[in-house]
PDB file of C-alpha atoms in Angstrom:
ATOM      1  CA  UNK A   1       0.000   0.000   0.000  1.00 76.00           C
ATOM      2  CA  UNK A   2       1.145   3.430  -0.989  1.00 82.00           C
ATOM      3  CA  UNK A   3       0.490   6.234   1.374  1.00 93.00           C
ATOM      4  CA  UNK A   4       3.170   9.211   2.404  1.00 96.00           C
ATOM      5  CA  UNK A   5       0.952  10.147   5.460  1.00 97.00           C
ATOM      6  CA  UNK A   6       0.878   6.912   6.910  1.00 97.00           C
ATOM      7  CA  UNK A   7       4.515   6.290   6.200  1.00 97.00           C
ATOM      8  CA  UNK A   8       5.663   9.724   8.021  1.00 97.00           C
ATOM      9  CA  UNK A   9       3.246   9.024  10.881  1.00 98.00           C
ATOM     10  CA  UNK A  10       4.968   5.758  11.004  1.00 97.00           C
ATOM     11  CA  UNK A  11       8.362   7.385  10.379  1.00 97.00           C
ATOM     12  CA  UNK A  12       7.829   9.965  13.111  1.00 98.00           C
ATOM     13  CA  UNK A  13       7.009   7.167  15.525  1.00 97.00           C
ATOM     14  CA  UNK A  14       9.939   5.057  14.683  1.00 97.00           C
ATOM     15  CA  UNK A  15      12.578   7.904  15.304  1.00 98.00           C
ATOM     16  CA  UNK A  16      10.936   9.549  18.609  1.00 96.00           C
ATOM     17  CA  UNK A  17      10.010   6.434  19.962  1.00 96.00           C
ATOM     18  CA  UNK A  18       6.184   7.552  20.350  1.00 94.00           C
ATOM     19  CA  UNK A  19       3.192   7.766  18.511  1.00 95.00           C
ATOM     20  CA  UNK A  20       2.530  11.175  17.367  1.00 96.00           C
ATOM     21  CA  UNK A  21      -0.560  12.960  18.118  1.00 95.00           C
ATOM     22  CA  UNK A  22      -2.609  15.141  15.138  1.00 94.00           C
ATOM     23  CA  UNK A  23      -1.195  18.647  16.095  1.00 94.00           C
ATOM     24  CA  UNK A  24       2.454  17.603  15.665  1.00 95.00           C
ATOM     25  CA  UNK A  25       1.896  15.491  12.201  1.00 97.00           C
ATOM     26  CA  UNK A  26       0.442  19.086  10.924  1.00 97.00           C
ATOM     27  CA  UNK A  27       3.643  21.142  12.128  1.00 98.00           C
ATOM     28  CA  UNK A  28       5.907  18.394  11.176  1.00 98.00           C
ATOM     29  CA  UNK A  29       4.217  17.867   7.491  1.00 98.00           C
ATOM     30  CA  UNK A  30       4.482  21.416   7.438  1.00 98.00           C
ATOM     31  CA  UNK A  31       8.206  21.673   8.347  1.00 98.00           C
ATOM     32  CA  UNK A  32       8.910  18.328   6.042  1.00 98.00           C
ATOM     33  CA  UNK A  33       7.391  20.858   3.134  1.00 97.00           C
ATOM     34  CA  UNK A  34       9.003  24.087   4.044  1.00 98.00           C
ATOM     35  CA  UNK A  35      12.384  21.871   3.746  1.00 98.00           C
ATOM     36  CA  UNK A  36      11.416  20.916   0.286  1.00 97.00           C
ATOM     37  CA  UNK A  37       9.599  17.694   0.601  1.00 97.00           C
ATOM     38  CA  UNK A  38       6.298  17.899  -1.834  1.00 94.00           C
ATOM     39  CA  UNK A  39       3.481  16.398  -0.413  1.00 96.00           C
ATOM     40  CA  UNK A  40       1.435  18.630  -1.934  1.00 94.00           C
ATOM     41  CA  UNK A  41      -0.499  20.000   1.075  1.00 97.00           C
ATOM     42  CA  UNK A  42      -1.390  23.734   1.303  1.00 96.00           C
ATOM     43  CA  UNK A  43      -2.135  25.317   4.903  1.00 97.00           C
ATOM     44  CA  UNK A  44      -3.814  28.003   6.636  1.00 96.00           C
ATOM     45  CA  UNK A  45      -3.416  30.075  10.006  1.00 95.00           C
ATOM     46  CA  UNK A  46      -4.969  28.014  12.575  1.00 92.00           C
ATOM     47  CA  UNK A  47      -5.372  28.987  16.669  1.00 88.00           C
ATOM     48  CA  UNK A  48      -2.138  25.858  16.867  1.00 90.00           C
ATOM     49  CA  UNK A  49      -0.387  27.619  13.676  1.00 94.00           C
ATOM     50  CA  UNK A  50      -0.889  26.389  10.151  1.00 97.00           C
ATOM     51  CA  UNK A  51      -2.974  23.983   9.492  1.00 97.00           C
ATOM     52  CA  UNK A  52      -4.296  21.506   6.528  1.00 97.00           C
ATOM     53  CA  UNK A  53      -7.633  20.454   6.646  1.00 97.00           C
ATOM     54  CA  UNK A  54      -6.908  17.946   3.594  1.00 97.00           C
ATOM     55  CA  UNK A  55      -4.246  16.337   5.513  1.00 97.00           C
ATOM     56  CA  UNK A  56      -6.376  15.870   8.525  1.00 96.00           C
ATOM     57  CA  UNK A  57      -9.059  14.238   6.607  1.00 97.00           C
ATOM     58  CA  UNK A  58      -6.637  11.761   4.688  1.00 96.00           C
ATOM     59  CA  UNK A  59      -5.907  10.482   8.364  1.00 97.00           C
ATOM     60  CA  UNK A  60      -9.270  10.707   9.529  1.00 96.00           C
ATOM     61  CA  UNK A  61      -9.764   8.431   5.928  1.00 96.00           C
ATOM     62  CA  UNK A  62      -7.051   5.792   7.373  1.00 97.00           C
ATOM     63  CA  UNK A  63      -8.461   5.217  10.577  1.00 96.00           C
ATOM     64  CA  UNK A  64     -12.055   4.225   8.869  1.00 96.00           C
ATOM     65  CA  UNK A  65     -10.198   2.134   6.517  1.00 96.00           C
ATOM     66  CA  UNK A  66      -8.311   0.375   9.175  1.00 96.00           C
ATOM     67  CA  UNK A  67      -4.378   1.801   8.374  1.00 97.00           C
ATOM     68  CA  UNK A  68      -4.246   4.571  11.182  1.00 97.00           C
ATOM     69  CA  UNK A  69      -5.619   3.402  14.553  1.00 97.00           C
ATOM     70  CA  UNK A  70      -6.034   6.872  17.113  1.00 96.00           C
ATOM     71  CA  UNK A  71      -5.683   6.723  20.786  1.00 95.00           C
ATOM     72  CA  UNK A  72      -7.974   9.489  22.276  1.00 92.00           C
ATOM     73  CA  UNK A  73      -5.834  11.034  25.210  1.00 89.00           C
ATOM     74  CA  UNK A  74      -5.718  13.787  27.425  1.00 89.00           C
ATOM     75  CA  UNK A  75      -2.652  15.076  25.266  1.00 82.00           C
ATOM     76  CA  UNK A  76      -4.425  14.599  22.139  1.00 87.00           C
ATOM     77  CA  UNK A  77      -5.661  12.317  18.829  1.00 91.00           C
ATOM     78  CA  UNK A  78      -2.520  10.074  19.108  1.00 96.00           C
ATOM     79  CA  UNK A  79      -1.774   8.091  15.505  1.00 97.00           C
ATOM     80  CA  UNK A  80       0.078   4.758  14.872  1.00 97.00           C
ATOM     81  CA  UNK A  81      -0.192   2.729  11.747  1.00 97.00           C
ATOM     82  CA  UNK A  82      -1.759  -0.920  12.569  1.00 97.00           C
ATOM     83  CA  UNK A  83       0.470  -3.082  13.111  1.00 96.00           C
ATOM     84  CA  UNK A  84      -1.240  -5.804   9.993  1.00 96.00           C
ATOM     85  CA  UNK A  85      -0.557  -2.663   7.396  1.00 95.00           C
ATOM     86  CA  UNK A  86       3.136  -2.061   8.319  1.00 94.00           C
ATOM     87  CA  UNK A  87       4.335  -4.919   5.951  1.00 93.00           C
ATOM     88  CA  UNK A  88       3.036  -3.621   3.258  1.00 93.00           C
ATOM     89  CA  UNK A  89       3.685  -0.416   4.047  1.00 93.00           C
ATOM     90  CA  UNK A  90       5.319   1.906   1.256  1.00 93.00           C
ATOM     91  CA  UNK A  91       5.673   5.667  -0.357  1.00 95.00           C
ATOM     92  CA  UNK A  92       6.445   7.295  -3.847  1.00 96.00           C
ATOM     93  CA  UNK A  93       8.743  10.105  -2.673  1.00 96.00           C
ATOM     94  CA  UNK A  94      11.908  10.520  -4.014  1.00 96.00           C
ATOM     95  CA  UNK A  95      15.026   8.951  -1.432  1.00 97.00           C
ATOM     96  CA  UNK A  96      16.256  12.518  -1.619  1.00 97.00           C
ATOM     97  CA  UNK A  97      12.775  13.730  -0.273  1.00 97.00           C
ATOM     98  CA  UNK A  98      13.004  10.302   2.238  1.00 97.00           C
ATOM     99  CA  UNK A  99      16.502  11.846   3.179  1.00 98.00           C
ATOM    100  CA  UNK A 100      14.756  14.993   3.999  1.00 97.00           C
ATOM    101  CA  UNK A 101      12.152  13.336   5.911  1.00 98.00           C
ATOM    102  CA  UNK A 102      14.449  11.358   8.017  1.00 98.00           C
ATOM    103  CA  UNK A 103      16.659  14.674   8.610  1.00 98.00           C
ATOM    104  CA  UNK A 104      13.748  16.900   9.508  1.00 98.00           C
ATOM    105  CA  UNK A 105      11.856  14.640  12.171  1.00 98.00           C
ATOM    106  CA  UNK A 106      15.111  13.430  13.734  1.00 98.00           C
ATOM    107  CA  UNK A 107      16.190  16.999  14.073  1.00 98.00           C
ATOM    108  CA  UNK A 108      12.529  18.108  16.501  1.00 98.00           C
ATOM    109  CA  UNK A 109      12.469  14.668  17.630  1.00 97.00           C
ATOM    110  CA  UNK A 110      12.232  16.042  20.881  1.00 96.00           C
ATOM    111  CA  UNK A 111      10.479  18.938  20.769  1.00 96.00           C
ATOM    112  CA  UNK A 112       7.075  19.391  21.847  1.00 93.00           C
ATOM    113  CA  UNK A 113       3.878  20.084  19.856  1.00 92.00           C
ATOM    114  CA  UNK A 114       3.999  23.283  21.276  1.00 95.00           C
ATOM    115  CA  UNK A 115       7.533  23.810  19.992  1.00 97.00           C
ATOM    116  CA  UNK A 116       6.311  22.829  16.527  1.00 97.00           C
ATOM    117  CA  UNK A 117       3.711  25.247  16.376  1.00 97.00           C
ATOM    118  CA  UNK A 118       5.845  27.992  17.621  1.00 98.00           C
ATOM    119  CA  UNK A 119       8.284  27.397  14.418  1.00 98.00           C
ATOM    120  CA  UNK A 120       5.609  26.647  11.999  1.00 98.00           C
ATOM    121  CA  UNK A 121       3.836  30.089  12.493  1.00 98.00           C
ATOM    122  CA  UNK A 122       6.952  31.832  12.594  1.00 98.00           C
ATOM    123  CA  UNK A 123       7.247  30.550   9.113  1.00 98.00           C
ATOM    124  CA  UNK A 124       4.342  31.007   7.911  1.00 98.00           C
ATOM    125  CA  UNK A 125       4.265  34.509   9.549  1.00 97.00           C
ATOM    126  CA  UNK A 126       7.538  34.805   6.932  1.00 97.00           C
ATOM    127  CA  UNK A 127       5.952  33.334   4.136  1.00 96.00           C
ATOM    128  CA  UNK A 128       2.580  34.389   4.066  1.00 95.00           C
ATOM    129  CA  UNK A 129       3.172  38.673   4.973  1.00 94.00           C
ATOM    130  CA  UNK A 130       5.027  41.640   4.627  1.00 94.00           C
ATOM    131  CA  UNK A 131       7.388  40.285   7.626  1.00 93.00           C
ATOM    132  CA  UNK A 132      11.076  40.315   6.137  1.00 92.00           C
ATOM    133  CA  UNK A 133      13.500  40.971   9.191  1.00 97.00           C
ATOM    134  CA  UNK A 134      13.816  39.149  12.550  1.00 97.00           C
ATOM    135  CA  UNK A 135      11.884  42.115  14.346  1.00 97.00           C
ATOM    136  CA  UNK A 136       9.097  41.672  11.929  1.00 97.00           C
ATOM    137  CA  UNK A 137       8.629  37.915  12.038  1.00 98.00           C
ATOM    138  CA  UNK A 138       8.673  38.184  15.784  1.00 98.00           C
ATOM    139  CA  UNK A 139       6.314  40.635  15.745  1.00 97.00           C
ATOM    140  CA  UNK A 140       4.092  38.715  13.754  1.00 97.00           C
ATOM    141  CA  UNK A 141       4.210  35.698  15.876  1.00 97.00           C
ATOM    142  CA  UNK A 142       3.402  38.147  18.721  1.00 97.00           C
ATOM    143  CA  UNK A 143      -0.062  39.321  17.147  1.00 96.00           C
ATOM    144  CA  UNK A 144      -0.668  35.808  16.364  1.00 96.00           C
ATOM    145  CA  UNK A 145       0.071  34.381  19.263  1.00 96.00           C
ATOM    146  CA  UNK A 146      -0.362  36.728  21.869  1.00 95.00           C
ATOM    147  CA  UNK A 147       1.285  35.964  25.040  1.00 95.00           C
ATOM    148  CA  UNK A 148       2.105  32.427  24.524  1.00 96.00           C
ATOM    149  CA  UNK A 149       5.572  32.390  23.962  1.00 98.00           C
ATOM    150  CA  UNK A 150       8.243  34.706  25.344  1.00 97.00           C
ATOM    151  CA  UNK A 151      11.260  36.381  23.313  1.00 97.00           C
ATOM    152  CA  UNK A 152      13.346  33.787  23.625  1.00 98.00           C
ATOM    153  CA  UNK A 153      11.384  31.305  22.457  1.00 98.00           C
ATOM    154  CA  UNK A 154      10.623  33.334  19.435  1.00 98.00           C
ATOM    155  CA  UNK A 155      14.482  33.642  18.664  1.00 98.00           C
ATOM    156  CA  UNK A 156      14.655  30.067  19.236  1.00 98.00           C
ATOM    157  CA  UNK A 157      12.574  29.394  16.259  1.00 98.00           C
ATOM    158  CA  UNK A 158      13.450  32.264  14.178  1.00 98.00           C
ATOM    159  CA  UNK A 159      17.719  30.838  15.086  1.00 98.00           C
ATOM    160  CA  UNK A 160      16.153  27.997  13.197  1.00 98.00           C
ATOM    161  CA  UNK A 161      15.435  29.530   9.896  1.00 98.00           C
ATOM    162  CA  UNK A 162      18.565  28.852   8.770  1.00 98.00           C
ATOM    163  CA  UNK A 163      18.241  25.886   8.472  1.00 98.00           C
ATOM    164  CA  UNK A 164      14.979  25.927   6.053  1.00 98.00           C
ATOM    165  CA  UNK A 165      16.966  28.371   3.846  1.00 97.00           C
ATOM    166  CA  UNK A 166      15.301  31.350   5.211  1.00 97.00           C
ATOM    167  CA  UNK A 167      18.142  34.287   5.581  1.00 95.00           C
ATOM    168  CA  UNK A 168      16.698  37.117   7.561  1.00 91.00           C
TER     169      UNK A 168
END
């Protein structure tokens, strides 16, 4: 069976050693595109950052056909592949985009959710308005987050632009 969702929930859960809940398979399918992995998902501004609403029904569409099994807990929708689909298990990207993949989810391994979501707006806060200088993108993040995260949280995630090929 080919499917790229199921294979990077899978993928995500293999390298942190957990099962990852719905909010952090949006920021991480986010991040996985920002680094140049098409998957061919396009995102709004959500209240937890950017978010796809195609990409959460495709795994809503892989629980009711038995590939994704959720665990509802108090930390959220957690998603694991079930265990009789993992055999046959496969995806179409490129090994360059696989590369990519592997980089990318071993790199916020352990950050939280939260952490994710944090780094995902700032980006999209980049991408998606006038925002062009570290001030701005903070500023941005500020207005659309409010008081959730301090300043050096912020520079935390905008010290990781870099690394997505964003100069600022």
């Amino acid at each position: 069976m080919i499917n790229n969702v199921a294979y990077i929930i899978n993928e995500i859960a293999s390298i942190t050693g957990h099962s990852p809940v719905k909010k952090a398979l949006q920021k991480t399918v986010f991040l996985l595109e920002t680094k140049g992995v098409n998957l061919d998902f396009d995102y709004i501004l959500h209240f937890y950052g950017p978010y796809c609403a195609e990409l959460d029904h495709e795994t809503t569409k892989l629980s009711s056909d038995g590939v994704v099994n959720f665990e509802y807990t108090k930390y959220g929708h957690k998603m694991s592949v079930a265990p009789e689909c993992l055999p046959s298990l496969e995806t179409n990207l490129s090994e360059d985009s696989l590369r990519l993949a592997h980089e990318v989810i071993t790199r916020y391994k352990d950050r939280s959710a939260s952490d994710l979501e944090l780094l995902t707006t700032a980006i999209y806060a980049y991408k998606h308005t006038d925002a062009q200088t570290r001030e701005d993108v903070a500023e941005k993040v500020k207005i659309i987050k409010g008081e959730k995260y301090d300043d050096q949280e912020i520079q935390w995630a905008l010290g990781e632009f870099p690394y997505f090929g964003i100069t600022l």
